[in-house]
Tab-separated table of C-alpha atoms in Angstrom:
chain	number	residue	atom	x	y	z
A	186	MET	CA	-36.992	-1.597	7.133
A	187	GLY	CA	-38.101	-3.707	4.183
A	188	GLU	CA	-37.502	-7.319	3.289
A	189	HIS	CA	-34.506	-8.740	5.146
A	190	PHE	CA	-33.043	-11.899	6.628
A	191	ILE	CA	-31.131	-10.269	9.478
A	192	ALA	CA	-30.974	-6.669	10.657
A	193	GLU	CA	-28.793	-6.119	13.713
A	194	SER	CA	-27.975	-2.628	14.989
A	195	PHE	CA	-27.309	-3.607	18.639
A	196	ASP	CA	-29.612	-0.807	19.776
A	197	ARG	CA	-30.758	-3.028	22.662
A	198	GLY	CA	-27.249	-2.898	24.063
A	199	THR	CA	-27.106	-6.674	24.594
A	200	LEU	CA	-25.981	-9.836	22.827
A	201	ASP	CA	-29.530	-11.192	22.744
A	202	GLY	CA	-29.900	-13.422	19.709
A	203	TRP	CA	-26.161	-14.036	19.428
A	204	VAL	CA	-24.367	-17.218	20.477
A	205	VAL	CA	-20.754	-17.129	21.678
A	206	SER	CA	-19.005	-20.367	20.728
A	207	SER	CA	-17.744	-22.563	23.542
A	208	ALA	CA	-15.987	-24.977	21.190
A	209	LYS	CA	-12.306	-25.792	20.897
A	210	LYS	CA	-10.286	-25.474	17.729
A	211	GLU	CA	-9.107	-28.800	16.361
A	212	ASP	CA	-5.435	-29.452	15.611
A	213	ALA	CA	-4.263	-26.697	17.971
A	214	ASP	CA	-2.352	-26.626	21.242
A	215	GLU	CA	-4.569	-26.850	24.300
A	216	ASP	CA	-3.643	-23.387	25.586
A	217	ILE	CA	-4.827	-21.684	22.394
A	218	ALA	CA	-7.463	-24.136	21.149
A	219	LYS	CA	-10.428	-22.673	23.004
A	220	TYR	CA	-12.561	-19.923	21.547
A	221	ASP	CA	-12.211	-17.743	24.621
A	222	GLY	CA	-11.968	-14.317	22.999
A	223	LYS	CA	-14.304	-11.768	24.596
A	224	TRP	CA	-17.148	-9.915	22.902
A	225	ALA	CA	-19.065	-6.880	24.150
A	226	VAL	CA	-21.784	-4.497	23.009
A	227	GLU	CA	-20.631	-0.927	23.598
A	228	GLU	CA	-20.049	2.457	22.035
A	229	MET	CA	-16.908	3.236	20.079
A	230	LYS	CA	-14.083	4.723	22.116
A	231	ASP	CA	-14.301	7.955	20.132
A	232	SER	CA	-17.971	7.819	19.219
A	233	LYS	CA	-19.371	10.742	17.248
A	234	LEU	CA	-22.925	9.439	17.779
A	235	PRO	CA	-23.615	9.210	21.532
A	236	GLY	CA	-25.683	6.155	22.352
A	237	ASP	CA	-24.799	4.291	19.153
A	238	LYS	CA	-23.514	0.839	20.074
A	239	GLY	CA	-22.027	-2.066	18.210
A	240	LEU	CA	-20.392	-5.462	18.623
A	241	VAL	CA	-16.765	-5.179	19.769
A	242	LEU	CA	-14.039	-7.828	19.608
A	243	LYS	CA	-12.332	-7.176	22.958
A	244	SER	CA	-9.361	-9.556	23.135
A	245	ARG	CA	-6.065	-9.795	21.319
A	246	ALA	CA	-4.216	-12.978	20.359
A	247	LYS	CA	-7.259	-15.152	21.022
A	248	HIS	CA	-9.770	-17.120	18.985
A	249	HIS	CA	-13.173	-15.451	18.736
A	250	ALA	CA	-16.391	-16.984	17.420
A	251	ILE	CA	-19.924	-15.620	17.618
A	252	SER	CA	-22.966	-16.145	15.404
A	253	ALA	CA	-26.665	-15.417	15.021
A	254	GLN	CA	-29.488	-17.290	13.338
A	255	LEU	CA	-31.208	-15.627	10.382
A	256	LEU	CA	-34.926	-14.952	10.464
A	257	ARG	CA	-35.172	-17.622	7.747
A	258	PRO	CA	-32.657	-19.367	5.496
A	259	PHE	CA	-31.478	-17.573	2.374
A	260	THR	CA	-32.030	-19.574	-0.809
A	261	PHE	CA	-30.267	-18.574	-4.021
A	262	ASP	CA	-33.037	-18.368	-6.582
A	263	THR	CA	-34.133	-15.369	-8.656
A	264	LYS	CA	-33.172	-12.470	-6.401
A	265	PRO	CA	-29.723	-11.106	-5.536
A	266	LEU	CA	-27.904	-11.599	-2.270
A	267	ILE	CA	-26.879	-8.374	-0.559
A	268	ILE	CA	-24.908	-8.420	2.667
A	269	GLN	CA	-23.479	-5.333	4.312
A	270	TYR	CA	-22.006	-4.379	7.659
A	271	GLU	CA	-19.761	-1.767	9.233
A	272	VAL	CA	-16.234	-2.115	10.616
A	273	ASN	CA	-14.083	0.345	12.537
A	274	PHE	CA	-10.508	-0.605	13.420
A	275	GLN	CA	-10.442	1.665	16.457
A	276	LEU	CA	-6.806	0.895	17.281
A	277	GLY	CA	-5.742	0.265	13.718
A	278	ILE	CA	-4.977	-3.318	12.768
A	279	ASP	CA	-1.686	-5.201	12.871
A	280	CYS	CA	-2.668	-8.729	11.962
A	281	GLY	CA	-6.223	-9.954	12.013
A	282	GLY	CA	-9.520	-10.242	10.207
A	283	ALA	CA	-12.943	-8.622	10.325
A	284	TYR	CA	-14.754	-10.842	7.832
A	285	VAL	CA	-18.070	-12.639	8.215
A	286	LYS	CA	-19.148	-16.139	7.282
A	287	LEU	CA	-22.590	-17.086	6.008
A	288	LEU	CA	-23.011	-20.482	7.640
A	289	THR	CA	-24.401	-23.229	5.438
A	290	GLN	CA	-27.811	-24.599	6.350
A	291	THR	CA	-27.225	-28.128	7.615
A	292	PRO	CA	-29.277	-30.384	9.923
A	293	ASP	CA	-26.471	-30.486	12.494
A	294	LEU	CA	-25.570	-26.773	12.581
A	295	ASP	CA	-24.887	-25.932	16.241
A	296	LEU	CA	-23.926	-22.307	16.822
A	297	ASP	CA	-22.529	-23.152	20.259
A	298	GLN	CA	-19.942	-25.337	18.487
A	299	PHE	CA	-19.088	-22.832	15.753
A	300	VAL	CA	-15.412	-23.319	14.729
A	301	ASP	CA	-13.166	-22.642	11.755
A	302	LYS	CA	-14.243	-25.881	10.069
A	303	THR	CA	-17.972	-25.196	10.333
A	304	PRO	CA	-19.260	-25.262	6.729
A	305	TYR	CA	-19.957	-21.864	5.236
A	306	THR	CA	-21.394	-20.751	1.909
A	307	ILE	CA	-19.716	-17.337	1.615
A	308	MET	CA	-16.884	-15.623	3.446
A	309	PHE	CA	-16.652	-11.873	2.965
A	310	GLY	CA	-14.822	-8.927	4.493
A	311	PRO	CA	-11.502	-7.261	5.315
A	312	ASP	CA	-8.388	-9.086	6.474
A	313	LYS	CA	-4.855	-7.816	7.020
A	314	CYS	CA	-1.478	-9.058	8.169
A	315	GLY	CA	1.700	-7.038	7.795
A	316	GLU	CA	1.475	-5.107	4.537
A	317	ASP	CA	-0.951	-7.565	2.950
A	318	TYR	CA	-4.341	-5.834	2.739
A	319	LYS	CA	-7.161	-8.147	1.639
A	320	LEU	CA	-10.871	-7.877	1.032
A	321	HIS	CA	-12.142	-11.444	0.803
A	322	PHE	CA	-14.980	-12.759	-1.280
A	323	ILE	CA	-14.866	-16.546	-1.165
A	324	PHE	CA	-17.657	-18.990	-1.881
A	325	ARG	CA	-17.709	-22.750	-1.513
A	326	HIS	CA	-18.783	-24.414	-4.734
A	327	LYS	CA	-20.251	-27.897	-4.781
A	328	ASN	CA	-18.853	-30.190	-7.450
A	329	PRO	CA	-21.940	-31.660	-9.163
A	330	LYS	CA	-20.066	-34.870	-10.022
A	331	THR	CA	-18.367	-35.667	-6.722
A	332	GLY	CA	-20.427	-33.651	-4.242
A	333	GLU	CA	-17.233	-32.208	-2.778
A	334	TYR	CA	-16.845	-28.510	-1.972
A	335	GLU	CA	-14.016	-26.289	-3.168
A	336	GLU	CA	-13.284	-22.679	-2.205
A	337	LYS	CA	-13.427	-20.163	-5.043
A	338	HIS	CA	-11.627	-16.857	-4.426
A	339	ALA	CA	-12.525	-13.627	-6.207
A	340	LYS	CA	-9.751	-11.806	-7.999
A	341	LYS	CA	-7.862	-9.234	-5.940
A	342	PRO	CA	-9.314	-5.686	-6.022
A	343	ASP	CA	-7.422	-3.154	-8.111
A	344	ALA	CA	-8.148	-0.379	-5.596
A	345	ASP	CA	-5.686	0.575	-2.854
A	346	LEU	CA	-7.292	-0.693	0.371
A	347	ARG	CA	-4.720	0.633	2.843
A	348	THR	CA	-6.721	3.658	4.043
A	349	TYR	CA	-9.671	1.538	5.183
A	350	TYR	CA	-7.433	-0.205	7.706
A	351	THR	CA	-5.501	2.798	8.990
A	352	ASP	CA	-7.768	5.854	9.140
A	353	LYS	CA	-9.777	4.634	12.192
A	354	LYS	CA	-13.039	5.574	10.500
A	355	THR	CA	-16.184	3.489	10.164
A	356	HIS	CA	-16.417	1.828	6.755
A	357	LEU	CA	-19.354	0.058	5.145
A	358	TYR	CA	-18.568	-3.251	3.424
A	359	THR	CA	-21.120	-4.558	0.920
A	360	LEU	CA	-21.262	-7.691	-1.216
A	361	VAL	CA	-23.805	-8.090	-4.010
A	362	VAL	CA	-24.155	-11.436	-5.807
A	363	ASN	CA	-26.629	-11.452	-8.685
A	364	PRO	CA	-28.642	-14.249	-10.325
A	365	ASP	CA	-26.795	-13.552	-13.601
A	366	ASN	CA	-23.597	-14.741	-11.851
A	367	THR	CA	-22.071	-11.275	-11.521
A	368	PHE	CA	-20.809	-9.843	-8.249
A	369	GLU	CA	-19.824	-6.489	-6.807
A	370	VAL	CA	-17.761	-5.635	-3.743
A	371	LEU	CA	-18.267	-2.138	-2.381
A	372	VAL	CA	-16.645	-0.084	0.349
A	373	ASP	CA	-18.553	2.995	1.486
A	374	GLN	CA	-20.998	2.429	-1.400
A	375	THR	CA	-18.178	2.618	-3.975
A	376	VAL	CA	-17.379	-0.435	-6.113
A	377	VAL	CA	-13.814	-1.651	-5.515
A	378	ASN	CA	-14.138	-5.052	-7.189
A	379	SER	CA	-16.543	-6.694	-9.613
A	380	GLY	CA	-16.677	-9.579	-12.000
A	381	SER	CA	-18.279	-12.880	-12.901
A	382	LEU	CA	-18.503	-16.052	-10.854
A	383	LEU	CA	-17.768	-17.922	-14.079
A	384	THR	CA	-14.614	-16.095	-15.176
A	385	ASP	CA	-13.146	-14.138	-12.264
A	386	MET	CA	-12.698	-16.762	-9.560
A	387	THR	CA	-9.634	-18.816	-8.656
A	388	PRO	CA	-9.635	-21.701	-9.235
A	389	PRO	CA	-12.283	-21.469	-11.971
A	390	VAL	CA	-15.739	-22.825	-11.194
A	391	ASN	CA	-15.682	-25.100	-14.232
A	392	PRO	CA	-12.673	-27.303	-15.009
A	393	PRO	CA	-11.261	-27.465	-18.571
A	394	ALA	CA	-12.951	-29.829	-21.007
A	395	GLU	CA	-9.570	-31.273	-21.997
A	396	ILE	CA	-6.390	-31.927	-20.080
A	397	GLU	CA	-2.885	-33.099	-20.972
A	398	ASP	CA	-2.545	-36.863	-21.029
A	399	PRO	CA	-0.505	-37.721	-17.908
A	400	ASP	CA	0.606	-40.993	-19.549
A	401	ASP	CA	1.933	-39.427	-22.741
A	402	GLN	CA	5.741	-39.299	-23.049
A	403	LYS	CA	8.058	-37.398	-25.391
A	404	PRO	CA	9.623	-39.645	-28.077
A	405	GLU	CA	13.360	-40.131	-27.738
A	406	ASP	CA	14.042	-38.820	-31.254
A	407	TRP	CA	11.928	-35.674	-30.820
A	408	ASP	CA	14.056	-32.706	-31.950
A	409	GLU	CA	13.271	-29.439	-30.077
A	410	ARG	CA	16.324	-27.521	-31.385
A	411	PRO	CA	15.225	-24.565	-33.565
A	412	LYS	CA	18.854	-23.878	-34.636
A	413	ILE	CA	21.834	-26.161	-35.264
A	414	GLN	CA	25.469	-25.684	-36.317
A	415	ASP	CA	25.963	-25.741	-40.065
A	416	PRO	CA	27.464	-29.207	-40.684
A	417	SER	CA	28.887	-28.114	-44.059
A	418	ALA	CA	30.817	-25.119	-42.716
A	419	THR	CA	34.642	-25.286	-42.443
A	420	LYS	CA	37.116	-23.092	-40.605
A	421	PRO	CA	38.919	-20.576	-42.866
A	422	GLU	CA	42.615	-21.335	-43.374
A	423	ASP	CA	43.694	-17.908	-42.069
A	424	TRP	CA	41.666	-18.227	-38.865
A	425	ASP	CA	44.120	-17.823	-35.947
A	426	GLU	CA	42.559	-19.242	-32.803
A	427	ASP	CA	45.717	-18.541	-30.781
A	428	ALA	CA	45.806	-14.761	-31.303
A	429	PRO	CA	45.437	-12.975	-27.923
A	430	ALA	CA	42.435	-10.765	-27.235
A	431	GLN	CA	44.721	-7.839	-26.259
A	432	ILE	CA	48.206	-6.760	-27.299
A	433	PRO	CA	50.691	-4.045	-26.144
A	434	ASP	CA	50.122	-0.659	-27.780
A	435	GLU	CA	53.170	-0.212	-30.026
A	436	ASP	CA	52.383	3.468	-30.562
A	437	ALA	CA	52.559	4.280	-26.862
A	438	ALA	CA	55.644	6.115	-25.527
A	439	LYS	CA	57.010	6.252	-22.019
A	440	PRO	CA	56.099	9.596	-20.385
A	441	GLU	CA	58.951	12.006	-19.813
A	442	GLY	CA	60.178	12.002	-16.236
A	443	TRP	CA	59.261	8.389	-15.602
A	444	LEU	CA	61.478	7.112	-12.765
A	445	ASP	CA	62.526	3.633	-13.871
A	446	ASP	CA	64.909	3.139	-10.955
A	447	GLU	CA	62.487	4.193	-8.254
A	448	PRO	CA	60.130	1.586	-6.775
A	449	GLU	CA	56.478	2.553	-6.419
A	450	TYR	CA	56.518	1.492	-2.736
A	451	ILE	CA	59.330	1.562	-0.173
A	452	GLY	CA	59.739	0.430	3.392
A	453	ASP	CA	58.435	2.952	5.921
A	454	PRO	CA	61.605	4.684	7.209
A	455	ASP	CA	59.813	5.713	10.415
A	456	ALA	CA	58.658	2.221	11.307
A	457	LEU	CA	60.344	0.422	14.220
A	458	LYS	CA	60.559	-3.261	14.830
A	459	PRO	CA	58.295	-4.241	17.753
A	460	GLU	CA	60.143	-5.045	20.953
A	461	ASP	CA	58.519	-8.455	21.211
A	462	TRP	CA	59.445	-9.429	17.642
A	463	ASP	CA	61.111	-12.850	17.671
A	464	GLU	CA	62.953	-13.509	14.392
A	465	ASP	CA	63.185	-17.200	15.209
A	466	MET	CA	59.408	-17.365	15.554
A	467	ASP	CA	58.240	-14.496	13.356
A	468	GLY	CA	60.929	-14.449	10.689
A	469	GLU	CA	62.981	-11.491	9.523
A	470	TRP	CA	61.221	-8.225	10.290
A	471	GLU	CA	60.461	-5.944	7.367
A	472	ALA	CA	59.140	-2.422	7.587
A	473	PRO	CA	55.595	-1.963	6.188
A	474	GLN	CA	55.384	-0.614	2.642
A	475	VAL	CA	54.362	3.011	2.016
A	476	PRO	CA	54.089	5.036	-1.236
A	477	ASN	CA	57.463	6.271	-2.447
A	478	PRO	CA	57.526	10.079	-1.925
A	479	ALA	CA	59.828	10.410	-4.960
A	480	CYS	CA	56.940	9.265	-7.155
A	481	GLU	CA	54.484	11.929	-6.005
A	482	THR	CA	55.599	14.475	-8.625
A	483	ALA	CA	56.635	11.991	-11.316
A	484	PRO	CA	54.293	10.453	-13.926
A	485	GLY	CA	55.233	7.040	-12.604
A	486	CYS	CA	57.870	4.773	-11.048
A	487	GLY	CA	59.262	1.339	-11.684
A	488	THR	CA	59.501	-0.577	-14.912
A	489	TRP	CA	57.320	1.061	-17.566
A	490	LYS	CA	55.078	-1.229	-19.597
A	491	ARG	CA	53.141	-0.461	-22.724
A	492	PRO	CA	49.357	-0.277	-22.118
A	493	MET	CA	47.256	-3.097	-23.574
A	494	ILE	CA	44.782	-2.507	-26.401
A	495	ASP	CA	42.250	-4.753	-28.190
A	496	ASN	CA	43.880	-6.956	-30.794
A	497	PRO	CA	42.373	-6.084	-34.210
A	498	ASN	CA	43.288	-9.572	-35.456
A	499	TYR	CA	41.627	-11.410	-32.577
A	500	LYS	CA	38.978	-13.886	-33.702
A	501	GLY	CA	38.767	-16.380	-30.873
A	502	LYS	CA	37.833	-20.013	-31.191
A	503	TRP	CA	36.115	-20.781	-34.475
A	504	LYS	CA	32.567	-22.123	-34.367
A	505	PRO	CA	30.374	-23.161	-37.271
A	506	PRO	CA	27.538	-20.681	-37.966
A	507	MET	CA	24.017	-21.535	-36.801
A	508	ILE	CA	21.301	-22.400	-39.311
A	509	ASP	CA	17.635	-23.375	-39.087
A	510	ASN	CA	17.226	-26.957	-38.006
A	511	PRO	CA	15.558	-28.826	-40.884
A	512	ASN	CA	14.397	-31.504	-38.420
A	513	TYR	CA	12.913	-29.063	-35.878
A	514	GLN	CA	9.629	-30.423	-34.520
A	515	GLY	CA	8.736	-27.696	-32.034
A	516	VAL	CA	8.421	-27.843	-28.254
A	517	TRP	CA	6.863	-31.141	-27.319
A	518	LYS	CA	3.626	-31.127	-25.361
A	519	PRO	CA	1.556	-34.066	-24.168
A	520	ARG	CA	-1.513	-34.760	-26.250
A	521	LYS	CA	-4.897	-33.585	-25.028
A	522	ILE	CA	-7.532	-35.989	-23.765
A	523	ALA	CA	-11.045	-35.521	-22.464
A	524	ASN	CA	-11.042	-34.413	-18.835
A	525	PRO	CA	-12.635	-37.231	-16.839
A	526	ALA	CA	-13.477	-34.719	-14.081
A	527	PHE	CA	-15.125	-32.221	-16.436
A	528	PHE	CA	-18.468	-30.679	-15.597
A	529	GLU	CA	-20.179	-27.455	-16.583
A	530	ASP	CA	-22.082	-25.447	-14.006
A	531	LEU	CA	-23.552	-22.387	-15.718
A	532	GLN	CA	-25.382	-21.221	-12.601
A	533	PRO	CA	-22.779	-20.994	-9.805
A	534	PHE	CA	-24.989	-18.285	-8.258
A	535	LYS	CA	-27.214	-21.085	-7.012
A	536	MET	CA	-25.022	-21.772	-4.015
A	537	THR	CA	-25.850	-23.789	-0.932
A	538	PRO	CA	-28.517	-22.089	1.226
A	539	PHE	CA	-27.287	-20.538	4.471
A	540	SER	CA	-29.137	-19.950	7.728
A	541	ALA	CA	-26.768	-18.078	10.066
A	542	LEU	CA	-24.215	-15.282	10.099
A	543	GLY	CA	-21.003	-15.741	12.051
A	544	LEU	CA	-17.666	-14.141	12.874
A	545	GLU	CA	-14.790	-16.571	13.470
A	546	LEU	CA	-11.681	-14.449	13.925
A	547	TRP	CA	-8.163	-14.228	15.276
A	548	SER	CA	-6.630	-10.811	15.781
A	549	MET	CA	-3.488	-9.345	17.293
A	550	THR	CA	-5.369	-6.062	17.768
A	551	SER	CA	-8.372	-5.632	20.040
A	552	ASP	CA	-11.426	-3.357	19.994
A	553	ILE	CA	-12.570	-4.032	16.442
A	554	PHE	CA	-16.032	-2.465	16.162
A	555	PHE	CA	-18.837	-4.080	14.104
A	556	ASP	CA	-22.311	-2.694	13.524
A	557	ASN	CA	-25.442	-2.813	11.377
A	558	PHE	CA	-25.298	-6.328	9.967
A	559	PHE	CA	-27.876	-6.559	7.206
A	560	ILE	CA	-28.799	-9.255	4.687
A	561	THR	CA	-31.491	-8.719	2.080
A	562	ASP	CA	-32.427	-9.476	-1.511
A	563	ASP	CA	-33.563	-5.934	-2.319
A	564	ARG	CA	-31.118	-3.193	-3.312
A	565	ASN	CA	-33.346	-0.297	-2.289
A	566	THR	CA	-33.866	-1.772	1.158
A	567	ALA	CA	-30.115	-2.221	1.575
A	568	GLU	CA	-29.462	1.368	0.531
A	569	ARG	CA	-32.030	2.752	2.979
A	570	TRP	CA	-30.524	0.688	5.801
A	571	ALA	CA	-27.054	1.951	4.898
A	572	ASN	CA	-28.151	5.577	4.827
A	573	ASP	CA	-29.917	5.289	8.185
A	574	GLY	CA	-26.905	3.671	9.839
A	575	TRP	CA	-23.548	4.178	8.207
A	576	GLY	CA	-24.696	7.394	6.567
A	577	LEU	CA	-25.253	9.012	9.960
A	578	LYS	CA	-21.862	7.844	11.214
A	579	LYS	CA	-20.140	9.183	8.115
A	580	ALA	CA	-21.787	12.581	8.524
A	581	ALA	CA	-20.951	12.750	12.230
A	582	GLU	CA	-17.346	11.674	11.715
A	583	GLY	CA	-16.975	14.162	8.880
A	584	ALA	CA	-18.322	17.023	10.984
A	585	ALA	CA	-15.863	16.188	13.749
A	586	GLU	CA	-12.826	16.196	11.471
A	587	PRO	CA	-10.335	19.046	11.944
A	588	SER	CA	-10.327	21.914	9.481
A	589	LEU	CA	-8.076	21.865	6.443
A	590	ALA	CA	-5.722	24.372	8.062
A	591	THR	CA	-5.445	22.217	11.188
A	592	GLN	CA	-4.762	19.121	9.110
A	593	MET	CA	-2.030	20.969	7.211
A	594	LEU	CA	-0.389	22.143	10.433
A	595	ASN	CA	-0.550	18.656	11.953
A	596	ALA	CA	0.977	17.178	8.825
A	597	ALA	CA	3.784	19.750	8.874
A	598	GLU	CA	4.598	18.881	12.488
A	599	GLU	CA	5.188	15.286	11.422
A	600	ARG	CA	6.914	16.232	8.156
A	601	PRO	CA	8.731	19.592	8.516
A	602	TRP	CA	9.634	19.640	4.821
A	603	LEU	CA	5.962	20.381	4.095
A	604	TRP	CA	6.546	23.974	5.230
A	605	VAL	CA	8.575	24.510	2.058
A	606	VAL	CA	5.673	23.159	0.001
A	607	TYR	CA	3.206	25.451	1.793
A	608	VAL	CA	5.374	28.517	1.168
A	609	LEU	CA	5.796	27.736	-2.531
A	610	THR	CA	2.172	26.792	-3.201
A	611	VAL	CA	0.265	29.136	-0.872
A	612	ALA	CA	2.260	32.034	0.552
A	613	LEU	CA	4.300	32.969	-2.524
A	614	PRO	CA	1.331	33.161	-4.949
A	615	LEU	CA	-0.622	35.182	-2.352
A	616	VAL	CA	2.198	37.731	-2.067
A	617	LEU	CA	2.408	38.045	-5.855
A	618	ILE	CA	-1.347	38.642	-6.116
A	619	ILE	CA	-1.214	41.362	-3.454
A	620	VAL	CA	1.701	43.070	-5.199
A	621	PHE	CA	-0.075	42.895	-8.544
A	622	CYS	CA	-3.416	44.100	-7.247
A	623	CYS	CA	-2.415	46.889	-4.907
A	624	THR	CA	0.311	48.819	-6.707
A	625	GLY	CA	-0.690	51.915	-8.715
A	626	LYS	CA	-3.958	53.124	-10.227
A	627	VAL	CA	-5.174	53.251	-13.796
A	628	THR	CA	-7.548	55.815	-15.294
A	629	HIS	CA	-10.020	54.658	-17.902
A	630	THR	CA	-13.253	55.851	-19.468
A	631	HIS	CA	-16.558	53.966	-19.626
A	632	THR	CA	-19.605	54.861	-21.658
A	633	HIS	CA	-22.694	53.689	-19.788
A	634	THR	CA	-26.138	53.201	-21.276
A	635	HIS	CA	-28.992	52.683	-18.838
A	636	ARG	CA	-32.548	51.971	-19.841
A	637	ASP	CA	-35.354	52.009	-17.273
A	638	THR	CA	-38.408	54.292	-17.222
A	639	ASP	CA	-36.053	57.027	-18.413
A	640	THR	CA	-33.438	56.673	-21.098
A	641	TYR	CA	-30.180	58.548	-20.979
A	642	SER	CA	-26.518	58.151	-21.844
A	643	SER	CA	-23.523	59.656	-20.194
A	644	THR	CA	-19.772	59.565	-20.448
A	645	GLN	CA	-17.872	59.462	-17.164
A	646	THR	CA	-14.237	59.026	-16.181
A	647	HIS	CA	-13.388	56.827	-13.161
A	648	THR	CA	-10.196	55.975	-11.401
A	649	HIS	CA	-10.053	52.410	-10.076
A	650	SER	CA	-7.256	50.641	-8.312
A	651	ARG	CA	-5.737	47.482	-9.764
A	652	ALA	CA	-7.346	45.541	-6.955
A	653	GLU	CA	-10.789	46.763	-8.021
A	654	ARG	CA	-10.095	45.897	-11.665
A	655	TYR	CA	-8.763	42.477	-10.630
A	656	ILE	CA	-11.986	41.722	-8.759
A	657	VAL	CA	-14.074	42.681	-11.792
A	658	ILE	CA	-11.940	40.589	-14.153
A	659	VAL	CA	-12.078	37.519	-11.917
A	660	SER	CA	-15.816	37.946	-11.364
A	661	ILE	CA	-16.514	38.290	-15.076
A	662	SER	CA	-14.478	35.195	-15.920
A	663	ARG	CA	-16.142	33.090	-13.230
A	664	TYR	CA	-19.742	34.275	-13.557
A	665	GLU	CA	-20.149	35.219	-17.201
A	666	HIS	CA	-23.913	35.636	-17.020
A	667	SER	CA	-24.391	36.824	-13.441
A	668	ARG	CA	-25.432	40.174	-11.908
A	669	TYR	CA	-23.760	41.571	-8.802
A	670	SER	CA	-22.990	44.827	-6.960
A	671	TYR	CA	-19.580	46.372	-7.545
A	672	GLN	CA	-18.301	49.056	-5.153
A	673	GLY	CA	-16.681	51.816	-7.177
A	674	SER	CA	-14.519	54.688	-6.067
A	675	SER	CA	-17.461	56.783	-4.913
A	676	PRO	CA	-18.836	56.073	-1.437
A	677	ARG	CA	-22.221	57.484	-2.281
A	678	SER	CA	-23.748	54.789	-4.469
A	679	PRO	CA	-22.838	51.309	-5.670
A	680	CYS	CA	-21.473	50.790	-9.117
A	681	MET	CA	-23.469	47.985	-10.735
A	682	TYR	CA	-22.228	45.531	-13.354
A	683	SER	CA	-24.378	43.383	-15.588
A	684	SER	CA	-23.735	40.901	-18.393
A	685	GLY	CA	-25.669	41.544	-21.545
A	686	SER	CA	-26.216	39.444	-24.607
A	687	HIS	CA	-23.365	38.362	-26.848
A	688	ASN	CA	-20.925	38.641	-23.931
A	689	LYS	CA	-21.110	42.466	-23.833
A	690	HIS	CA	-20.547	43.861	-20.335
A	691	HIS	CA	-22.091	47.111	-19.043
A	692	PHE	CA	-21.501	49.288	-15.974
A	693	TYR	CA	-24.263	51.556	-14.706
A	694	ASN	CA	-25.054	53.773	-11.705
A	695	CYS	CA	-21.323	54.397	-11.408
A	696	PRO	CA	-20.232	57.757	-9.960
């Protein structure tokens, strides 16, 4: 197994060595404050490895907390930290986490009282709520000046994490933190995030050396205007500020047939005054307006007005032109002063030692499966552990997956439009190949030279179908320097093809 600090595969089928918290969450209502979520050691619901068990979060909408002591505390010195474990969201995940906490070594650490505020050194793992898919890497950094701790969050991974939460497969989550202050986050042994503890954490480990002076104030006469109105400019004498923006088009003419005396709308001749209409209360009744039928064939009705056009003489209100401000001083900023809280920690890798591994979770989905927790300082050991555990699960789950054809059919049942895609990308090209290959025959002559114990040359004429020629062409293009049997038109003996030097191709033993 190699050097390690914890190696838990749950092969014993029990929670031996694990402590379920009996604490209550502070600052929470009494009915939800207790860590009463259930844990169990059992196989996955759809296990592909019979007998393989893991730790399962069994309850929904409850606080869960469980932890285990390491074989010995981990001290950040000259070797990397490697932590890895497996997660399977058997029922998917709506809102909840599956991350672990590496609990800080303290004299008063009591696993039975493990809660959300228990100090941790690193928090790592998947977390999801709604459409927010996260893969946490957080470490608590100790301020060397004040002794206070502050959480530092790794930048968000660029990779799309959605599949890991929805495919109901077992995924291996790995965190590597190196003595040179670099880190890597891997899923299924593929890096999805990496960076430096010094430059890729938020907030940064080290504060700025200088800050803006909070007591500095902008002078009252500070001029931040880059442009000003030209004080020497005057309005031209012919500038007409009263000219309208639009004027009637004097070139327009009234269309022929325009009905000046016909209104565009008339009272509905078929409308009747309601029986309960009270003119004293409701006023004089008027029929509702409807389009005038006389206007349906005419270009228009009513008083004709010239259309409006933009006024070429319109200038609007005169304003002086803008010029560069000769007194411009730029955007004011407070002066910089030395940061009284400045410190420089060039070795953030040297975090607080930790002595236990814990899961403190809330989830709206149950049956989250965990397995093969492993902490080590040796990469090769971690890789062997992963291959012996997760590697077997991956192979078993892969072997149990439906065939490509079955997956395509299942997808088409959910999305019927995929049938069109299948026809265009699979069926149609297949039909064209069959038509091309199986219609007509071509006669051609080959001169074959065969050298073995006897040397001879012969000239023979063969008739091959297009299908046979197609197979030869494809084979030659794919295996330029290969040797294979080719069945010719004669049933008596195989026609052999070989590739010679300089890309010259020879047929021999052909009938």
